[in-house]
Coordinates of C-alpha atoms in Angstrom, one line a residue:
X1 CA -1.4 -40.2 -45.5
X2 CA 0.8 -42.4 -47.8
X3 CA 4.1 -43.5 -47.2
X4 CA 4.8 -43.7 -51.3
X5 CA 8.1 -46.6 -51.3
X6 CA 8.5 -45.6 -54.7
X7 CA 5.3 -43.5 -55.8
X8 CA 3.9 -40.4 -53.5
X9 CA 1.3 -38.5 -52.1
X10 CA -2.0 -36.8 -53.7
X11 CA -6.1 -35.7 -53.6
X12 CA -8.1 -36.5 -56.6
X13 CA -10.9 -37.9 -58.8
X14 CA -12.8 -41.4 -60.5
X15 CA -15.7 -42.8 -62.1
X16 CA -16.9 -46.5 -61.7
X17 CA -20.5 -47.7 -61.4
X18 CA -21.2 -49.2 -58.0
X19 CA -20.0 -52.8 -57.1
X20 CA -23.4 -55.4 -56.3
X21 CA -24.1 -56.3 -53.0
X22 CA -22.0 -53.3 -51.7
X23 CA -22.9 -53.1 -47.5
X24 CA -24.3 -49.5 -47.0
X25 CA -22.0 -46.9 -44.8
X26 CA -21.6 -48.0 -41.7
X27 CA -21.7 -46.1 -38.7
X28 CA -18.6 -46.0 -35.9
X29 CA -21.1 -48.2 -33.8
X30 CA -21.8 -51.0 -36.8
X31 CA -18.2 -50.6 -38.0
X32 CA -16.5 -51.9 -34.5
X33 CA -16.2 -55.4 -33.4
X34 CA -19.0 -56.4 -30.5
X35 CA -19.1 -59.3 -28.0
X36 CA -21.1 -61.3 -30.3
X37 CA -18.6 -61.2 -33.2
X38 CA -15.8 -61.8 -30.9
X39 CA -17.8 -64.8 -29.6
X40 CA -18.7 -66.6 -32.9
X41 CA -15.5 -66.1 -34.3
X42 CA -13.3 -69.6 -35.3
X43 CA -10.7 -70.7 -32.9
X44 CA -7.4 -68.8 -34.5
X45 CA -4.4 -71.4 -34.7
X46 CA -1.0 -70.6 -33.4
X47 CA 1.0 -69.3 -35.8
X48 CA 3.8 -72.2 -37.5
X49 CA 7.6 -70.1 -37.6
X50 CA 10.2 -70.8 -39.9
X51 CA 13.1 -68.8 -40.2
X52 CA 13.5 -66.1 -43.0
X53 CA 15.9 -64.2 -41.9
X54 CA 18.3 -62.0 -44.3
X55 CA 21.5 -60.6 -44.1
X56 CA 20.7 -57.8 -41.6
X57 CA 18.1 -59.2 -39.9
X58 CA 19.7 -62.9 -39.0
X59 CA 17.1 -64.0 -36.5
X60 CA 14.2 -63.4 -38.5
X61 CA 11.3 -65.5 -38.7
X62 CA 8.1 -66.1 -40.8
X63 CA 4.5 -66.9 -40.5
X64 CA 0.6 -66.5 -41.5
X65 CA -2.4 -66.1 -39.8
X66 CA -5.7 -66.6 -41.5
X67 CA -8.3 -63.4 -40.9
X68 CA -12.5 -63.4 -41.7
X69 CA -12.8 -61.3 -45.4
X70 CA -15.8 -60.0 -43.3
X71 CA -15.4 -59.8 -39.5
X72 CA -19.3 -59.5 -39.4
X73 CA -19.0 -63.5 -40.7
X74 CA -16.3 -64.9 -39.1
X75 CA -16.6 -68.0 -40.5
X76 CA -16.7 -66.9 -44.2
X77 CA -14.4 -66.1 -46.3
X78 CA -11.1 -65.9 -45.3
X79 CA -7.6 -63.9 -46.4
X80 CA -4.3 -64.8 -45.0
X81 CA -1.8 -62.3 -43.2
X82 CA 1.8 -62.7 -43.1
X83 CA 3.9 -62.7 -40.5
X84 CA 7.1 -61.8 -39.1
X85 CA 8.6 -62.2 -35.8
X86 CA 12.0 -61.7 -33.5
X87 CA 11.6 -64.0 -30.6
X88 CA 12.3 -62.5 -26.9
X89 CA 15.2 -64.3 -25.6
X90 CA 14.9 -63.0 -22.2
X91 CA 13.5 -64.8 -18.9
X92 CA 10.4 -62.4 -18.4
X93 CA 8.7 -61.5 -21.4
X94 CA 6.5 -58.1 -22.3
X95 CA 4.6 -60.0 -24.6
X96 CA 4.0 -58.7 -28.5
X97 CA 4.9 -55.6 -30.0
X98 CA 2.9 -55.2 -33.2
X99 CA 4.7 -52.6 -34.9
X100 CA 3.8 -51.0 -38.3
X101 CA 5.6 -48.4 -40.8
X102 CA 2.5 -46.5 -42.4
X103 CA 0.8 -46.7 -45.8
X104 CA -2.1 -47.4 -45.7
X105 CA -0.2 -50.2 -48.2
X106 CA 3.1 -50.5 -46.4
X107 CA 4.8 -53.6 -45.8
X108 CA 5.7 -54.3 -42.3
X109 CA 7.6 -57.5 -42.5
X110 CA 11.3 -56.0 -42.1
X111 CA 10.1 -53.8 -39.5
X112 CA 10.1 -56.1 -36.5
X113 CA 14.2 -56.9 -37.7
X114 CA 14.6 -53.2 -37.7
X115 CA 12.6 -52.5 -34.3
X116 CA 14.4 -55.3 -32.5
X117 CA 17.7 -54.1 -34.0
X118 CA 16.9 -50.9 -33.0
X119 CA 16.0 -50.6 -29.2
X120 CA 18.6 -51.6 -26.5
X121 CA 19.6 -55.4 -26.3
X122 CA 18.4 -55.6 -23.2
X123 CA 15.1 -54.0 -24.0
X124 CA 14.1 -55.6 -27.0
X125 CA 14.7 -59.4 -25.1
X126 CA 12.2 -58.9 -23.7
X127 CA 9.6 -58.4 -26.4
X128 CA 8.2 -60.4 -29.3
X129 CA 8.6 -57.7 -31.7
X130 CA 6.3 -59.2 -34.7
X131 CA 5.6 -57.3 -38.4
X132 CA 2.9 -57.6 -40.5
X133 CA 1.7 -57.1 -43.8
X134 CA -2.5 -55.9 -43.2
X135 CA -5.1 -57.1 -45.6
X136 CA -4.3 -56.9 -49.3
X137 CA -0.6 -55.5 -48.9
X138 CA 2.3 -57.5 -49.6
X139 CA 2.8 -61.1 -48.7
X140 CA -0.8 -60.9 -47.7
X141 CA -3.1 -62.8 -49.8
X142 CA -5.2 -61.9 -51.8
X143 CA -3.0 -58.7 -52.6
X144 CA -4.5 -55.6 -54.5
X145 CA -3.0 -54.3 -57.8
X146 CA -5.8 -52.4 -59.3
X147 CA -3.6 -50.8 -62.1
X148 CA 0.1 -52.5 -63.3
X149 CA 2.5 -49.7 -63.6
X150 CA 0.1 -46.6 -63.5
X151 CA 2.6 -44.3 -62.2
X152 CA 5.3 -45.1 -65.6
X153 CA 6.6 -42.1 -66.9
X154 CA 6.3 -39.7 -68.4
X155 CA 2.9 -38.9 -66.8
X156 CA 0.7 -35.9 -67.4
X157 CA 1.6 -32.4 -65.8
X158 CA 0.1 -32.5 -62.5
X159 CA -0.9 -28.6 -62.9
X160 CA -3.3 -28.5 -65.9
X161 CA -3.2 -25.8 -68.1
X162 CA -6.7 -26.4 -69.8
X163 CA -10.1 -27.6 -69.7
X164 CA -8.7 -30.6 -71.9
X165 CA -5.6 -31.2 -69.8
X166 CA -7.8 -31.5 -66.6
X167 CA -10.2 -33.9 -67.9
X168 CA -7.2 -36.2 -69.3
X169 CA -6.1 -36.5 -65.6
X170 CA -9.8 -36.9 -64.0
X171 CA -10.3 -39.3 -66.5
X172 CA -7.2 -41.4 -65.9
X173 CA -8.0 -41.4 -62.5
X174 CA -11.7 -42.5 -63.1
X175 CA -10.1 -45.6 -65.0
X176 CA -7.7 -46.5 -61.8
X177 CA -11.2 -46.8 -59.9
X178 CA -13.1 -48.5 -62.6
X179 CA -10.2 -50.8 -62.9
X180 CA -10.0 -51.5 -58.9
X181 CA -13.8 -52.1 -58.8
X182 CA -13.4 -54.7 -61.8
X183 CA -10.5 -56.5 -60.7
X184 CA -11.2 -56.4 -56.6
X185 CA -14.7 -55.5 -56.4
X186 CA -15.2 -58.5 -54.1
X187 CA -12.6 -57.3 -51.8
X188 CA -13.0 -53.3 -52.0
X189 CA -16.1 -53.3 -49.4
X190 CA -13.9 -54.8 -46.7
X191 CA -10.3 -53.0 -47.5
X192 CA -10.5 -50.4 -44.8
X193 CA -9.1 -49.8 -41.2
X194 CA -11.4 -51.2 -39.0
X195 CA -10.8 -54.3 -40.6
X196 CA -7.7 -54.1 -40.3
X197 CA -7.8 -53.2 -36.7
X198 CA -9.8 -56.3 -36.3
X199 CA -6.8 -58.0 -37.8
X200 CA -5.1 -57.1 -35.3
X201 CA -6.9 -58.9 -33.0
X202 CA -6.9 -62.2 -35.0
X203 CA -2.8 -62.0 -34.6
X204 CA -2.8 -61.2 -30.9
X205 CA -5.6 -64.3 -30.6
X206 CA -3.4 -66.4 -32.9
X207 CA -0.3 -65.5 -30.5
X208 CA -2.1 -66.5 -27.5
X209 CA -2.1 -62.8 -25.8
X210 CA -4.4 -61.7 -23.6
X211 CA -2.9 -57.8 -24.6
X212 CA -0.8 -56.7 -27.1
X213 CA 1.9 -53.4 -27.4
X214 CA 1.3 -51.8 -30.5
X215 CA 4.4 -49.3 -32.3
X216 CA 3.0 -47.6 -35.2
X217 CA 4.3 -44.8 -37.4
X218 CA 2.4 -42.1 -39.8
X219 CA -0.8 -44.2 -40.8
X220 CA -0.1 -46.3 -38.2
X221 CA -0.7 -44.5 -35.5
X222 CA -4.9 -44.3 -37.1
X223 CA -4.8 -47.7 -37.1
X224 CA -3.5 -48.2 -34.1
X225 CA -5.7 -45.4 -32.5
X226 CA -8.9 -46.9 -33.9
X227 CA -7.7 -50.7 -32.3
X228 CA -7.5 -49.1 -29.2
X229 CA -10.8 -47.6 -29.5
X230 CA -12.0 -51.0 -30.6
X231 CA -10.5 -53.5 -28.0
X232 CA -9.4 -50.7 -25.8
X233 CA -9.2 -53.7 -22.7
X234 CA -6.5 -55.6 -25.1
X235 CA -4.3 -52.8 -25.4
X236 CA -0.9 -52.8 -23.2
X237 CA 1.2 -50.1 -24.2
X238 CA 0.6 -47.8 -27.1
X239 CA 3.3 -46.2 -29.2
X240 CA 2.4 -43.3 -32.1
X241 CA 5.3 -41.6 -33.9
X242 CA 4.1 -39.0 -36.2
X243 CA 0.4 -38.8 -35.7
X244 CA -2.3 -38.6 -38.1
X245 CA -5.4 -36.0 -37.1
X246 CA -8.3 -38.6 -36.7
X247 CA -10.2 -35.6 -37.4
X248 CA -9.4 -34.9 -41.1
X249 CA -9.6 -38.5 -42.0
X250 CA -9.2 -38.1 -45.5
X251 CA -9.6 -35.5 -47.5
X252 CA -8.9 -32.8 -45.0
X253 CA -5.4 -34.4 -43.9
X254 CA -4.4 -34.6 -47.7
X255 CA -5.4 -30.6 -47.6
X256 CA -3.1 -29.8 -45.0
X257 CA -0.4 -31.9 -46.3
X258 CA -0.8 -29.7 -49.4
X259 CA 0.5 -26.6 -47.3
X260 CA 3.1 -28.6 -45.0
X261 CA 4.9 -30.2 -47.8
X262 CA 5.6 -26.9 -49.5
X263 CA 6.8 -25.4 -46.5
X264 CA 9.4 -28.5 -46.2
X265 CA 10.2 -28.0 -49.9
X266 CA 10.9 -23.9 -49.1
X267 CA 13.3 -25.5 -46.1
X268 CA 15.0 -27.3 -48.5
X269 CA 15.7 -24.3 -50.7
X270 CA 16.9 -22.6 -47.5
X271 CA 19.1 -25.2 -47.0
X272 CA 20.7 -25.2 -50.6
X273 CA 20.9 -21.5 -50.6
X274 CA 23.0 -22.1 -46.7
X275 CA 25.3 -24.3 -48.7
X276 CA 25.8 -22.3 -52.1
X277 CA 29.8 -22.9 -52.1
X278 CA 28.6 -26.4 -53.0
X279 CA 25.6 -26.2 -55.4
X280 CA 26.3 -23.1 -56.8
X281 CA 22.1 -22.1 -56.9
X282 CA 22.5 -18.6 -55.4
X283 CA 22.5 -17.6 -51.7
X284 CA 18.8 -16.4 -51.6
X285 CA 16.5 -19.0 -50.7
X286 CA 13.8 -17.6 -53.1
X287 CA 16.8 -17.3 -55.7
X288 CA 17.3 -21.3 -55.0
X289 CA 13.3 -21.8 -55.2
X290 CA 12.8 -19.9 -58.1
X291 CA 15.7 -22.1 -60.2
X292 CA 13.4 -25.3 -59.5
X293 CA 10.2 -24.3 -61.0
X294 CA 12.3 -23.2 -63.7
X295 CA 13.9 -26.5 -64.0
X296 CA 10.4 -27.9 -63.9
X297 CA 9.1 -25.5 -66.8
X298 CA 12.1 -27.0 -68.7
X299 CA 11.6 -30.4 -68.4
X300 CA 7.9 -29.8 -68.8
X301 CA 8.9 -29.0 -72.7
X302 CA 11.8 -31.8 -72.7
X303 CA 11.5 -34.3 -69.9
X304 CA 15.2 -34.9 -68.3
X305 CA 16.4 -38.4 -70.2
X306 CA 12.9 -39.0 -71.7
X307 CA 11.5 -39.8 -68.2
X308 CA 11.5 -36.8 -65.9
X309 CA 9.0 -34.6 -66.6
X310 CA 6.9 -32.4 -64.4
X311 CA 4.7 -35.0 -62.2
X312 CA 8.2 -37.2 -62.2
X313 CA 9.9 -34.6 -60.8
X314 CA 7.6 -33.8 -58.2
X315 CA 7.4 -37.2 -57.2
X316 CA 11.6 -37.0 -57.3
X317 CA 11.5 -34.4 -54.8
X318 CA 8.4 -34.9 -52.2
X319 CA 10.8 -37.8 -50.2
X320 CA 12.4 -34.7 -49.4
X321 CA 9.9 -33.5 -47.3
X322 CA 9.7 -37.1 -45.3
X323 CA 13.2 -37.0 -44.7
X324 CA 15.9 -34.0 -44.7
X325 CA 18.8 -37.0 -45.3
X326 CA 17.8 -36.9 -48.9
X327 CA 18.7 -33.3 -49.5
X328 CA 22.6 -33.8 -50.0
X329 CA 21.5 -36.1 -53.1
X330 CA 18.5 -34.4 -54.4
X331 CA 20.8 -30.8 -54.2
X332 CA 23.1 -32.4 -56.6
X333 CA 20.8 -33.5 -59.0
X334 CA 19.3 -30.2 -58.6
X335 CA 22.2 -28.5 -59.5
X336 CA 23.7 -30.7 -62.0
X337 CA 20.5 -30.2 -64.2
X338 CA 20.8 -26.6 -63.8
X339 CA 24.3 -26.1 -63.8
X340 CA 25.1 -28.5 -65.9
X341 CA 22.9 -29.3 -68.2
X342 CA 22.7 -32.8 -66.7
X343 CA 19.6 -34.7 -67.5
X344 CA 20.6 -38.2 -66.7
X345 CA 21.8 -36.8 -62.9
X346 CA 17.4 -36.2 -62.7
X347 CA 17.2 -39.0 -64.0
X348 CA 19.1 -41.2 -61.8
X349 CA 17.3 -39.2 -59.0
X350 CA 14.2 -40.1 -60.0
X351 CA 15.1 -43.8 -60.3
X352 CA 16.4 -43.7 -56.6
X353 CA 13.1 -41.7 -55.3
X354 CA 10.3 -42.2 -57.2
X355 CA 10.7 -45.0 -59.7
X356 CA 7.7 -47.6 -59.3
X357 CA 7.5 -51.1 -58.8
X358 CA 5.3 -54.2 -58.4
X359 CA 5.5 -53.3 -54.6
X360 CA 4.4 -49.7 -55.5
X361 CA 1.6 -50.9 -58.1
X362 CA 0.5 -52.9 -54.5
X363 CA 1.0 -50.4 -52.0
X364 CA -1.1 -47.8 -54.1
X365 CA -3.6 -49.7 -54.7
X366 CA -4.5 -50.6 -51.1
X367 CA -3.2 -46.9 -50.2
X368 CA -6.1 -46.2 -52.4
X369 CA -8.5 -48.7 -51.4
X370 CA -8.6 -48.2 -47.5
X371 CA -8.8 -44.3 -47.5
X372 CA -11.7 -44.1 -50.3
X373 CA -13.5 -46.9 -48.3
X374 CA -12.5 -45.1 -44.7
X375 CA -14.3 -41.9 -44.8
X376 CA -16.8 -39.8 -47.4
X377 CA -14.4 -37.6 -50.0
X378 CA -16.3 -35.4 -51.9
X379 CA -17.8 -36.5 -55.3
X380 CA -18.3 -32.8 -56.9
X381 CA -15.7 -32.3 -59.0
X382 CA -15.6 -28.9 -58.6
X383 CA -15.1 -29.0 -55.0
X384 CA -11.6 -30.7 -55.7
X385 CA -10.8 -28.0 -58.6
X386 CA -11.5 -25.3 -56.1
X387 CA -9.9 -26.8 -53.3
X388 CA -6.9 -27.4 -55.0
X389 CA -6.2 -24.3 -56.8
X390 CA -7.1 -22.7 -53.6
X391 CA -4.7 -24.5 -52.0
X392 CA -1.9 -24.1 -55.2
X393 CA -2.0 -20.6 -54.8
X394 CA -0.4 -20.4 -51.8
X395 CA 1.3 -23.7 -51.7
X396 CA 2.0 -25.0 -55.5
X397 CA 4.6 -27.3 -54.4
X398 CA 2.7 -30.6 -54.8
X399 CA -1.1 -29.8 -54.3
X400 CA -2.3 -31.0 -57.6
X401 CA 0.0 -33.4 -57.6
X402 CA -1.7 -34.5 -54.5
X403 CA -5.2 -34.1 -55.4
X404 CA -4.5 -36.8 -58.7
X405 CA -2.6 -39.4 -56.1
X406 CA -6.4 -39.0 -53.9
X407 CA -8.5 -38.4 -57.9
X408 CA -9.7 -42.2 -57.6
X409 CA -11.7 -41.2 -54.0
X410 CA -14.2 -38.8 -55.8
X411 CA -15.7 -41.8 -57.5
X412 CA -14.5 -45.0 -55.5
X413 CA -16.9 -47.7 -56.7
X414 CA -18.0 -49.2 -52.9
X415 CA -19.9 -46.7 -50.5
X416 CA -17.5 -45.0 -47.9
X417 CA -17.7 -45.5 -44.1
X418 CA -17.8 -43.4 -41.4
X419 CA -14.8 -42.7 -39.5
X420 CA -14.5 -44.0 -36.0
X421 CA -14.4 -41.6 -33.1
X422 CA -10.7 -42.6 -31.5
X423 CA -11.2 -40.2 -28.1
X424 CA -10.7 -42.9 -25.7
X425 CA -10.6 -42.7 -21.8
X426 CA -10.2 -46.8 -20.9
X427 CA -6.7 -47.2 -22.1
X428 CA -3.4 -47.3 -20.1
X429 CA -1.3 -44.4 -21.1
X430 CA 0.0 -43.8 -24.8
X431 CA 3.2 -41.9 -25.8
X432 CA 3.1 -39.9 -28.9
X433 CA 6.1 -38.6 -30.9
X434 CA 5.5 -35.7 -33.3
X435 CA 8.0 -33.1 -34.9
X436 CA 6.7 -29.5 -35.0
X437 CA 7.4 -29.2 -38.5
X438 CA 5.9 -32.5 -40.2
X439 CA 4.9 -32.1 -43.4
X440 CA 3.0 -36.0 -43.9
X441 CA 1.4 -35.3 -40.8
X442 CA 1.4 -32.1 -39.5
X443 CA 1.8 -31.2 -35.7
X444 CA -1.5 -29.9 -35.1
X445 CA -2.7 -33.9 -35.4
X446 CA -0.3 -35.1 -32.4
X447 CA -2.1 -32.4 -30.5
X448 CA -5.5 -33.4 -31.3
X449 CA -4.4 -37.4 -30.6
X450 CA -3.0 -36.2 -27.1
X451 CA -6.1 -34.7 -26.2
X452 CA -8.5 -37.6 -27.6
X453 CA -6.1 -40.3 -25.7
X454 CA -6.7 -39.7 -21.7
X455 CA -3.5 -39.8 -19.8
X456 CA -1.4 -39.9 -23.2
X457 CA 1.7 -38.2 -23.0
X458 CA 3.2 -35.9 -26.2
X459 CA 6.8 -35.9 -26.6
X460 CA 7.6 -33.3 -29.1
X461 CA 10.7 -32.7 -31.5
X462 CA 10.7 -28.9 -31.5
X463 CA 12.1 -27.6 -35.0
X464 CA 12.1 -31.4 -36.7
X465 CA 10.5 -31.7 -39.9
X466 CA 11.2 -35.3 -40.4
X467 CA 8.1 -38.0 -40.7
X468 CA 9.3 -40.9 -38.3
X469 CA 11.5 -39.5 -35.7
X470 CA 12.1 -42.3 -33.4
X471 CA 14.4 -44.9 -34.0
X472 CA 16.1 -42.4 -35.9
X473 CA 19.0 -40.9 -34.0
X474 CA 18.3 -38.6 -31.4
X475 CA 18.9 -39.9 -28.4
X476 CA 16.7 -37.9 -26.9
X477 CA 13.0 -39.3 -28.3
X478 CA 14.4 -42.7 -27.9
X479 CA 15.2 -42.4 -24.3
X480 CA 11.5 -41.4 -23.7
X481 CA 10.6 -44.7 -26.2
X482 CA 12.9 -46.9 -24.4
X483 CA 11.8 -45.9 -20.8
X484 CA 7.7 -46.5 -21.8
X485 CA 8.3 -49.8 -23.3
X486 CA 10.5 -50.5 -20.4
X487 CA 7.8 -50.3 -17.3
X488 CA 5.0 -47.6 -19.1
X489 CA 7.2 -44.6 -17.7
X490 CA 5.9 -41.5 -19.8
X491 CA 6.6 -38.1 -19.0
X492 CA 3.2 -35.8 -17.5
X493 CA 3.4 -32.1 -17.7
X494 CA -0.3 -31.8 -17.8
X495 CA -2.3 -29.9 -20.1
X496 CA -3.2 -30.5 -24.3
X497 CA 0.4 -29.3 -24.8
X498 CA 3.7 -30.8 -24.9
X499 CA 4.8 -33.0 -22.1
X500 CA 8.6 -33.1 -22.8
X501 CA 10.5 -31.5 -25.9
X502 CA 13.5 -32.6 -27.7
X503 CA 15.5 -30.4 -29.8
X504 CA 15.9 -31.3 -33.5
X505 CA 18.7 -33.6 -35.0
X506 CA 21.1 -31.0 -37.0
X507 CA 20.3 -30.3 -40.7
X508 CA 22.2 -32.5 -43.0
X509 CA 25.6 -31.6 -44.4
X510 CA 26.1 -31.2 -48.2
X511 CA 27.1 -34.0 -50.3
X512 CA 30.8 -34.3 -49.4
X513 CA 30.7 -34.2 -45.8
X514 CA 27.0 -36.2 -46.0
X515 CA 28.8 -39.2 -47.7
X516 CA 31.7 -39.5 -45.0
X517 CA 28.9 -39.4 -42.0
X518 CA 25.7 -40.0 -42.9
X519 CA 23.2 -40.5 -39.8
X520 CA 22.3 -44.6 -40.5
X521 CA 19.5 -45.4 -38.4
X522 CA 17.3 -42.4 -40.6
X523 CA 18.3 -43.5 -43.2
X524 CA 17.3 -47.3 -42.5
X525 CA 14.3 -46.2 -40.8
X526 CA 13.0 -44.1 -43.3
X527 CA 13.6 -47.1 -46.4
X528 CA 11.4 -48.6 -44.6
X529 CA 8.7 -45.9 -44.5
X530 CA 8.8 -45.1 -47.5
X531 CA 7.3 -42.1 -49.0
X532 CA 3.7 -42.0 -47.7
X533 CA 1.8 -41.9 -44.4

């Protein structure tokens, strides 16, 4: 599940020998906190604010929290977590609300601005909305960067066309491992969810909460389902938009995203073909398809401006599938290139979607280092070459592109753990948000949640295919938001299945009419996503 701000999502392979003093796999029982840990762990001081804020977030203010390296020795080592908060202002307060965009590797300091921005006045008064970057992202310290600017163009085609071609990408993939055992081998063994999740509780300590409301998206809602299952009596209200199947955790996830993200990517074609008086790519949506694979053939010979070649351009396009506001402005790069010969309209594209930077380097790298360290990948080659052409045969969209994003996981140099079992039962009531046609993380995980999470309720976006769907313009999911973080309203209709549906924002408009009235709040919400779980 990544959220890629300014990289993207993958499956794949690595080679490293095995860091020293490695603890062996853990089971979901020696992975979670116990009363004994909780007991013998330091005093947490209060956080000190001071005020950050920026131009669209005024009020904003800043902090850190230290956190044990190790939760299992809470008075060892120690890494810092930064902080950032919007005050309540009303009378009453709810208490925190932790909220969280994704990754793993996403920063989450400008989401409490955006959060608090976001609900109604009155609503968010009453909350201290705080964001946080987790362990190793960010303003965190130490922060991971296994491999400085491993995603530069022009990378190898992501489809390999030879024995010789594949190996070249395995083996760049084994160096991003060797590399992140080298450089962070003392911090690898403990860069995973649980220990983030324990995090967590360090914060709400630090803030002097007895319980704490929790707003994740995409990744997000794992690590906000395994808190639960974790301190399941320090859990107020829980809030997971766009949910990822704690049952595929990772490698089958990243398998299904292969298949959901080409389906998105066929929508999109649809959608050019519905608006041919503008893009001039034909009015069949296999026609419109078809003309993009051939663009990619072309600049597979002669990348677009010396940067955009195949992998580029698959990276260019995949925001697409998070978010059906970029169309207007991927369809005319699209067509320029085609129609026009235009290679510096990809190229521009690609600088706006895809481009890497110091924060991507980052976010990678912990992307990386949590989900090798989270659950077991396979570390037979041949299963991921089998998988994935399986999988590219019916889907060839982005799945090897996918598999080389995931490469460094089939030889991660610290011993994976096992996954925690999220079904919980001693919770208050969670809402989940899902779109049916989520390509990040597909529906069939919000169902799976709702069935794990006793008394959860699903609200479902029937025909969305955007990844983040609150917060985002339709009224309709936000009224369901704003009445459960109001007084824990959420809607019961019984069953595993849907307990309230909301139709689908519209489709975008092309580029002309998109630039007069484009729909904001996405488009805020989803720069802060970013473009991985």
């Amino acid at each position: 599940m990544t959220t890629r701000a300014g990289i993207l999502v993958a499956v794949g392979a690595t080679v490293a020998g095995l860091v020293t003093a490695v603890p062996s796999a853990a089971s979901p029982t020696t992975s979670t906190g116990t009363s004994e840990t909780r007991a013998t762990a330091p005093e947490t001081p209060k956080p000190k604010w001071t005020a950050c804020g920026t131009k669209t977030y005024p009020r904003l203010q800043c902090s850190t929290v230290r956190a044990p390296l190790d939760h299992d020795h809470p008075s060892g080592r120690q890494v810092t977590l930064a902080l950032s908060r919007i005050p309540h202002t009303a009378k009453t307060s709810q208490g925190p609300l932790l909220v969280n965009p994704g990754g793993p590797g996403g920063s989450g300091l400008s989401m409490a601005g955006f959060v608090a921005a976001s609900l109604p006045a009155e609503l968010a008064a009453q909350y201290d909305v705080i964001g946080f970057d987790p362990r190793g992202v960010g303003k965190s310290t130490p922060a991971l960067d296994c491999v400085p600017k491993y995603f530069d163009p022009v990378r190898p085609d992501s489809v390999p066309d030879s024995y010789e071609a594949e190996k070249t990408s395995r083996d760049r993939a084994a160096s991003f491992a060797a590399a992140c055992g080298e450089k962070h081998g003392d911090l690898l063994p403990f860069m995973d969810t649980v220990s983030a999740a324990k995090d967590l509780d360090v914060i709400r300590r630090a803030l002097g909460a007895p319980r704490i409301n929790y707003f994740g998206y995409s990744y997000g809602t794992y690590l906000g389902a395994v808190y639960a299952k974790l301190f399941p009596e320090r859990v107020r209200r829980l809030v997971l938009d766009s949910v990822v199947d704690p049952d595929g955790v990772w490698y089958e996830d990243n398998l299904g995203q292969d298949h959901a993200f080409d389906a998105r990517h066929k929508a999109f074609a649809a959608w050019v073909a519905k608006n041919d008086a503008t893009y001039g790519l034909g009015t069949d949506p296999a026609q419109v398809e078809a003309a993009w694979y051939r663009m990619r053939a072309a600049v597979k010979v002669h990348p677009a401006a010396g940067t955009v070649g195949p992998a580029e351009l698959e990276d260019t396009f995949l925001p697409g599938g998070y978010y059906d506001g970029y169309w207007p402005y991927l369809a005319e790069a699209f067509a320029a290139y085609v129609n026009d010969r235009d290679e510096d309209a990809l190229a521009t594209a690609y600088e706006n979607f895809a481009a890497g930077d110091s924060s991507g380097d980052n976010g990678y790298s912990v992307y990386a280092a949590v989900q090798c360290r989270d659950a077991a990948w396979p570390r037979t080659w041949s299963t991921w070459r089998n998988d994935t052409w399986k999988a590219h045969r019916k889907s060839p969209f982005m799945a090897w592109n996918n598999t080389w994003y995931n490469a460094p996981c089939a030889t991660w140099p610290v011993e994976p753990l096992n996954p925690v079992r999220v079904s919980n039962d001693a919770i208050a009531p969670a809402l989940l948000l899902q779109a049916t046609d989520d390509a990040a993380t597909p529906y069939e995980g919000g169902v799976t949640l709702h069935r794990k999470l006793k008394g959860s309720a699903l609200v479902v976006e029937q025909g969305g295919g955007n990844h983040g769907i609150s917060l985002s313009g339709n009224d309709c999911l936000d009224a369901y938001l704003v009445d459960y973080l109001t007084d824990g309203t959420v809607p019961q209709a019984g069953g595993s299945g849907a307990d309230a549906v909301c139709d689908a924002l519209p489709e975008p408009k092309p580029a002309a009419a998109a630039k007069a009235g484009a729909n904001t709040k996405g488009r805020a919400l989803h720069g802060l996503l970013g473009f991985h779980g």
